[in-house]
Tab-separated table of C-alpha atoms in Angstrom:
chain	number	residue	atom	x	y	z
F	299	GLY	CA	-11.230	-33.460	44.212
F	300	ASN	CA	-10.614	-30.657	46.643
F	301	SER	CA	-8.771	-31.454	49.840
F	302	VAL	CA	-7.451	-29.863	53.018
F	303	THR	CA	-4.269	-30.825	54.810
F	304	GLN	CA	-3.531	-29.551	58.268
F	305	MET	CA	-0.706	-30.255	60.649
F	306	GLU	CA	-1.166	-33.275	62.778
F	307	GLY	CA	-1.330	-32.941	66.474
F	308	PRO	CA	-1.594	-33.137	69.225
F	309	VAL	CA	-0.102	-29.760	70.027
F	310	THR	CA	0.701	-28.973	73.651
F	311	LEU	CA	1.616	-25.446	74.704
F	312	SER	CA	2.024	-23.477	77.866
F	313	GLU	CA	-0.283	-20.574	78.575
F	314	GLU	CA	0.703	-17.365	76.750
F	315	ALA	CA	2.702	-19.249	74.128
F	316	PHE	CA	2.414	-18.467	70.415
F	317	LEU	CA	0.266	-20.820	68.368
F	318	THR	CA	0.482	-21.758	64.705
F	319	ILE	CA	-1.545	-24.523	63.128
F	320	ASN	CA	-0.680	-25.012	59.480
F	321	CYS	CA	-3.330	-25.611	56.842
F	322	THR	CA	-2.924	-25.988	53.098
F	323	TYR	CA	-5.516	-26.780	50.511
F	324	THR	CA	-5.901	-28.170	47.030
F	325	ALA	CA	-8.768	-26.792	45.015
F	326	THR	CA	-9.868	-25.571	41.662
F	327	GLY	CA	-10.522	-21.871	41.763
F	328	TYR	CA	-10.588	-19.890	44.974
F	329	PRO	CA	-12.857	-21.479	47.558
F	330	SER	CA	-13.902	-19.846	50.792
F	331	LEU	CA	-11.780	-21.032	53.707
F	332	PHE	CA	-12.766	-21.616	57.323
F	333	TRP	CA	-11.437	-22.546	60.718
F	334	TYR	CA	-13.802	-24.376	63.034
F	335	VAL	CA	-13.222	-25.205	66.699
F	336	GLN	CA	-14.656	-28.153	68.623
F	337	TYR	CA	-14.576	-27.903	72.402
F	338	PRO	CA	-14.873	-31.141	74.387
F	339	GLY	CA	-18.365	-32.585	74.201
F	340	GLU	CA	-19.628	-29.890	71.850
F	341	GLY	CA	-20.302	-29.443	68.163
F	342	LEU	CA	-18.145	-27.509	65.747
F	343	GLN	CA	-18.263	-23.728	65.944
F	344	LEU	CA	-17.117	-21.333	63.276
F	345	LEU	CA	-13.986	-19.547	64.484
F	346	LEU	CA	-13.163	-17.431	61.467
F	347	LYS	CA	-13.343	-17.380	57.695
F	348	ALA	CA	-11.959	-15.735	54.578
F	349	THR	CA	-13.698	-15.641	51.251
F	350	LYS	CA	-11.027	-14.354	48.877
F	351	ALA	CA	-7.289	-14.110	48.447
F	352	ASP	CA	-5.447	-11.879	50.943
F	353	ASP	CA	-8.472	-11.699	53.219
F	354	LYS	CA	-7.652	-12.015	56.892
F	355	GLY	CA	-10.171	-13.669	59.161
F	356	SER	CA	-9.971	-12.935	62.872
F	357	ASN	CA	-11.881	-13.754	66.028
F	358	LYS	CA	-11.082	-14.155	69.737
F	359	GLY	CA	-7.414	-13.310	69.130
F	360	PHE	CA	-7.049	-15.917	66.376
F	361	GLU	CA	-6.082	-14.892	62.853
F	362	ALA	CA	-5.647	-16.586	59.494
F	363	THR	CA	-4.768	-15.066	56.115
F	364	TYR	CA	-5.901	-16.526	52.790
F	365	ARG	CA	-2.673	-16.972	50.777
F	366	LYS	CA	-3.361	-18.083	47.232
F	367	GLU	CA	0.355	-18.149	46.326
F	368	THR	CA	1.032	-20.842	48.867
F	369	THR	CA	-2.548	-22.203	48.991
F	370	SER	CA	-2.458	-21.822	52.748
F	371	PHE	CA	-4.654	-20.602	55.572
F	372	HIS	CA	-2.545	-21.001	58.707
F	373	LEU	CA	-4.160	-20.307	62.074
F	374	GLU	CA	-2.250	-18.150	64.558
F	375	LYS	CA	-2.714	-16.716	68.015
F	376	GLY	CA	-0.179	-14.636	69.836
F	377	SER	CA	-0.940	-15.784	73.375
F	378	VAL	CA	-2.996	-18.896	74.024
F	379	GLN	CA	-5.086	-19.530	77.098
F	380	VAL	CA	-6.123	-22.725	78.837
F	381	SER	CA	-9.641	-22.132	77.528
F	382	ASP	CA	-8.344	-22.438	73.950
F	383	SER	CA	-7.832	-26.164	74.464
F	384	ALA	CA	-9.931	-27.804	71.747
F	385	VAL	CA	-9.734	-29.480	68.359
F	386	TYR	CA	-9.302	-27.110	65.423
F	387	PHE	CA	-10.472	-27.945	61.903
F	388	CYS	CA	-9.498	-26.197	58.697
F	389	ALA	CA	-12.096	-26.421	55.928
F	390	LEU	CA	-12.953	-25.166	52.472
F	391	ARG	CA	-16.318	-24.700	50.846
F	392	GLU	CA	-16.647	-26.616	47.635
F	393	ARG	CA	-19.272	-25.896	45.038
F	394	THR	CA	-20.309	-28.604	42.633
F	395	GLN	CA	-21.315	-28.159	39.040
F	396	GLY	CA	-24.858	-28.991	40.028
F	397	GLY	CA	-24.968	-25.901	42.197
F	398	SER	CA	-24.831	-27.610	45.565
F	399	GLU	CA	-22.060	-26.991	48.044
F	400	LYS	CA	-20.379	-28.741	50.918
F	401	LEU	CA	-17.555	-28.276	53.393
F	402	VAL	CA	-14.370	-30.310	53.044
F	403	PHE	CA	-12.475	-30.673	56.327
F	404	GLY	CA	-8.921	-31.352	57.358
F	405	LYS	CA	-8.264	-34.048	59.945
F	406	GLY	CA	-8.283	-31.704	62.882
F	407	THR	CA	-5.535	-30.658	65.292
F	408	LYS	CA	-5.966	-31.156	69.004
F	409	LEU	CA	-4.553	-28.308	71.065
F	410	THR	CA	-3.909	-28.602	74.785
F	411	VAL	CA	-2.849	-25.518	76.704
F	412	ASN	CA	-1.357	-26.077	80.142
F	413	PRO	CA	-1.401	-23.439	82.882
P	290	GLY	CA	-27.305	-17.197	67.417
P	291	ALA	CA	-28.328	-20.176	65.378
P	292	VAL	CA	-28.604	-23.402	67.346
P	293	VAL	CA	-28.853	-26.979	66.163
P	294	SER	CA	-30.017	-29.572	68.659
P	295	GLN	CA	-28.861	-33.118	68.046
P	296	HIS	CA	-29.928	-36.081	70.137
P	297	PRO	CA	-29.300	-38.455	71.589
P	298	SER	CA	-25.765	-37.457	72.520
P	299	ARG	CA	-24.881	-41.064	73.264
P	300	VAL	CA	-26.551	-44.316	72.382
P	301	ILE	CA	-25.628	-47.943	72.840
P	302	CYS	CA	-27.533	-50.513	70.844
P	303	LYS	CA	-27.384	-54.197	70.132
P	304	SER	CA	-26.095	-55.489	66.831
P	305	GLY	CA	-28.919	-55.883	64.328
P	306	THR	CA	-31.151	-53.170	65.741
P	307	SER	CA	-31.834	-49.729	64.269
P	308	VAL	CA	-31.023	-46.372	65.788
P	309	LYS	CA	-32.495	-42.976	64.927
P	310	ILE	CA	-30.609	-39.724	65.435
P	311	GLU	CA	-32.452	-36.414	65.286
P	312	CYS	CA	-31.173	-33.032	64.278
P	313	ARG	CA	-33.294	-29.912	64.799
P	314	SER	CA	-32.643	-26.300	63.924
P	315	LEU	CA	-34.142	-24.396	66.848
P	316	ASP	CA	-34.372	-20.819	65.690
P	317	PHE	CA	-33.908	-20.859	61.950
P	318	GLN	CA	-35.024	-22.741	58.890
P	319	ALA	CA	-32.466	-25.132	57.502
P	320	THR	CA	-32.676	-25.344	53.736
P	321	THR	CA	-30.019	-28.018	53.670
P	322	MET	CA	-28.786	-30.465	56.273
P	323	PHE	CA	-25.580	-32.456	56.201
P	324	TRP	CA	-24.672	-35.647	58.010
P	325	TYR	CA	-21.060	-36.427	58.865
P	326	ARG	CA	-19.245	-39.335	60.410
P	327	GLN	CA	-16.118	-38.737	62.450
P	328	PHE	CA	-13.629	-41.511	63.158
P	329	PRO	CA	-11.045	-41.220	65.936
P	330	LYS	CA	-8.189	-38.938	64.874
P	331	GLN	CA	-9.847	-38.530	61.501
P	332	SER	CA	-11.629	-35.727	59.796
P	333	LEU	CA	-15.350	-35.342	59.389
P	334	MET	CA	-16.455	-37.398	56.444
P	335	LEU	CA	-19.583	-36.178	54.700
P	336	MET	CA	-22.122	-38.968	54.400
P	337	ALA	CA	-25.045	-37.246	52.742
P	338	THR	CA	-26.707	-33.953	51.975
P	339	SER	CA	-30.445	-33.493	52.283
P	340	ASN	CA	-32.767	-30.743	51.159
P	341	GLU	CA	-36.170	-30.371	52.735
P	342	GLY	CA	-38.782	-32.429	50.941
P	343	SER	CA	-36.433	-34.220	48.590
P	344	LYS	CA	-34.306	-37.345	48.660
P	345	ALA	CA	-30.901	-37.157	50.212
P	346	THR	CA	-27.772	-37.158	48.078
P	347	TYR	CA	-25.282	-39.694	49.377
P	348	GLU	CA	-21.516	-39.521	49.022
P	349	GLN	CA	-19.739	-42.259	47.177
P	350	GLY	CA	-19.338	-45.378	49.277
P	351	VAL	CA	-22.154	-44.590	51.706
P	352	GLU	CA	-24.950	-47.171	51.695
P	353	LYS	CA	-28.228	-45.318	51.371
P	354	ASP	CA	-30.241	-48.335	52.462
P	355	LYS	CA	-28.237	-48.582	55.645
P	356	PHE	CA	-28.144	-44.912	56.527
P	357	LEU	CA	-31.665	-43.623	55.983
P	358	ILE	CA	-32.033	-39.870	55.961
P	359	ASN	CA	-35.322	-38.044	56.249
P	360	HIS	CA	-35.678	-34.286	55.957
P	361	ALA	CA	-39.401	-33.834	56.266
P	362	SER	CA	-39.419	-30.215	57.425
P	363	LEU	CA	-37.216	-27.146	57.395
P	364	THR	CA	-36.303	-27.717	61.023
P	365	LEU	CA	-35.874	-31.481	61.351
P	366	SER	CA	-33.708	-34.122	59.760
P	367	THR	CA	-33.190	-37.673	60.976
P	368	LEU	CA	-30.538	-40.284	60.338
P	369	THR	CA	-31.494	-43.901	60.944
P	370	VAL	CA	-28.753	-46.485	61.099
P	371	THR	CA	-30.490	-49.718	60.126
P	372	SER	CA	-29.350	-53.161	61.190
P	373	ALA	CA	-26.428	-51.652	63.030
P	374	HIS	CA	-23.167	-53.551	63.364
P	375	PRO	CA	-20.098	-52.871	65.496
P	376	GLU	CA	-18.306	-51.292	62.528
P	377	ASP	CA	-21.020	-48.620	62.473
P	378	SER	CA	-19.851	-47.431	65.883
P	379	SER	CA	-18.719	-43.873	65.398
P	380	PHE	CA	-19.403	-40.226	66.130
P	381	TYR	CA	-22.141	-38.779	63.915
P	382	ILE	CA	-22.563	-35.029	63.476
P	383	CYS	CA	-25.253	-33.070	61.673
P	384	SER	CA	-24.978	-29.601	60.249
P	385	ALA	CA	-27.665	-27.236	59.041
P	386	ARG	CA	-27.291	-24.464	56.533
P	387	SER	CA	-29.564	-21.476	56.800
P	388	LEU	CA	-30.942	-19.323	54.009
P	389	GLY	CA	-28.141	-16.895	54.779
P	390	GLY	CA	-25.576	-19.565	53.943
P	391	GLY	CA	-24.059	-20.095	57.383
P	392	TYR	CA	-23.401	-23.576	58.750
P	393	THR	CA	-24.399	-24.582	62.276
P	394	PHE	CA	-23.346	-27.905	63.737
P	395	GLY	CA	-25.012	-30.201	66.224
P	396	SER	CA	-23.059	-31.478	69.212
P	397	GLY	CA	-22.815	-34.975	67.807
P	398	THR	CA	-23.997	-38.473	68.695
P	399	ARG	CA	-21.670	-41.186	69.950
P	400	LEU	CA	-23.040	-44.503	68.661
P	401	THR	CA	-21.742	-47.736	70.127
P	402	VAL	CA	-22.998	-51.004	68.692
P	403	VAL	CA	-22.399	-54.046	70.884
């Protein structure tokens, strides 16, 4: 079946540092790809998405490009802030033959940004 | 924006009792709701998918008689953990999909069975 692999954390950075969280996927076809963020004590929130190859999703200074050649969707931010501390999940949307769909998640990467 | 309310946020119950978790879409109709279980340092594992008015579809390995899912309306789904045991202790998260196709997640329920 489809799967998502993302770099294991935790990741600890200083404020204004550059962030990369790697994500690769295994899937048949070209699924839509997502990054979700989970702040402490809260549910998951959609951070950004890309629905086809070479699409770039962006939001709040974060970016990720859908690379079909490398089956990757790495998350980047040029200058992180303390408020970016959270757990980040990479996910793909899988459609079944029956017509239903579901999200398949990576294990999550915890990011801590220190002042 | 779309909001999903999940409660309780935390619950402690005795082994052998049942616990119900509610998930409500507050400002949209959820055609489909999903229930996930999240283990420490693990990903979200999909337990079941439910469509309003029909039986839930459970993922392989999930006991449908233990994890009862009801999706009686377009705004409410419930997960009941029956005869809970310590190994059922976990973080449970619901997600609702709107007609537009977007997913909105609840804030999760921390279940501890003692």
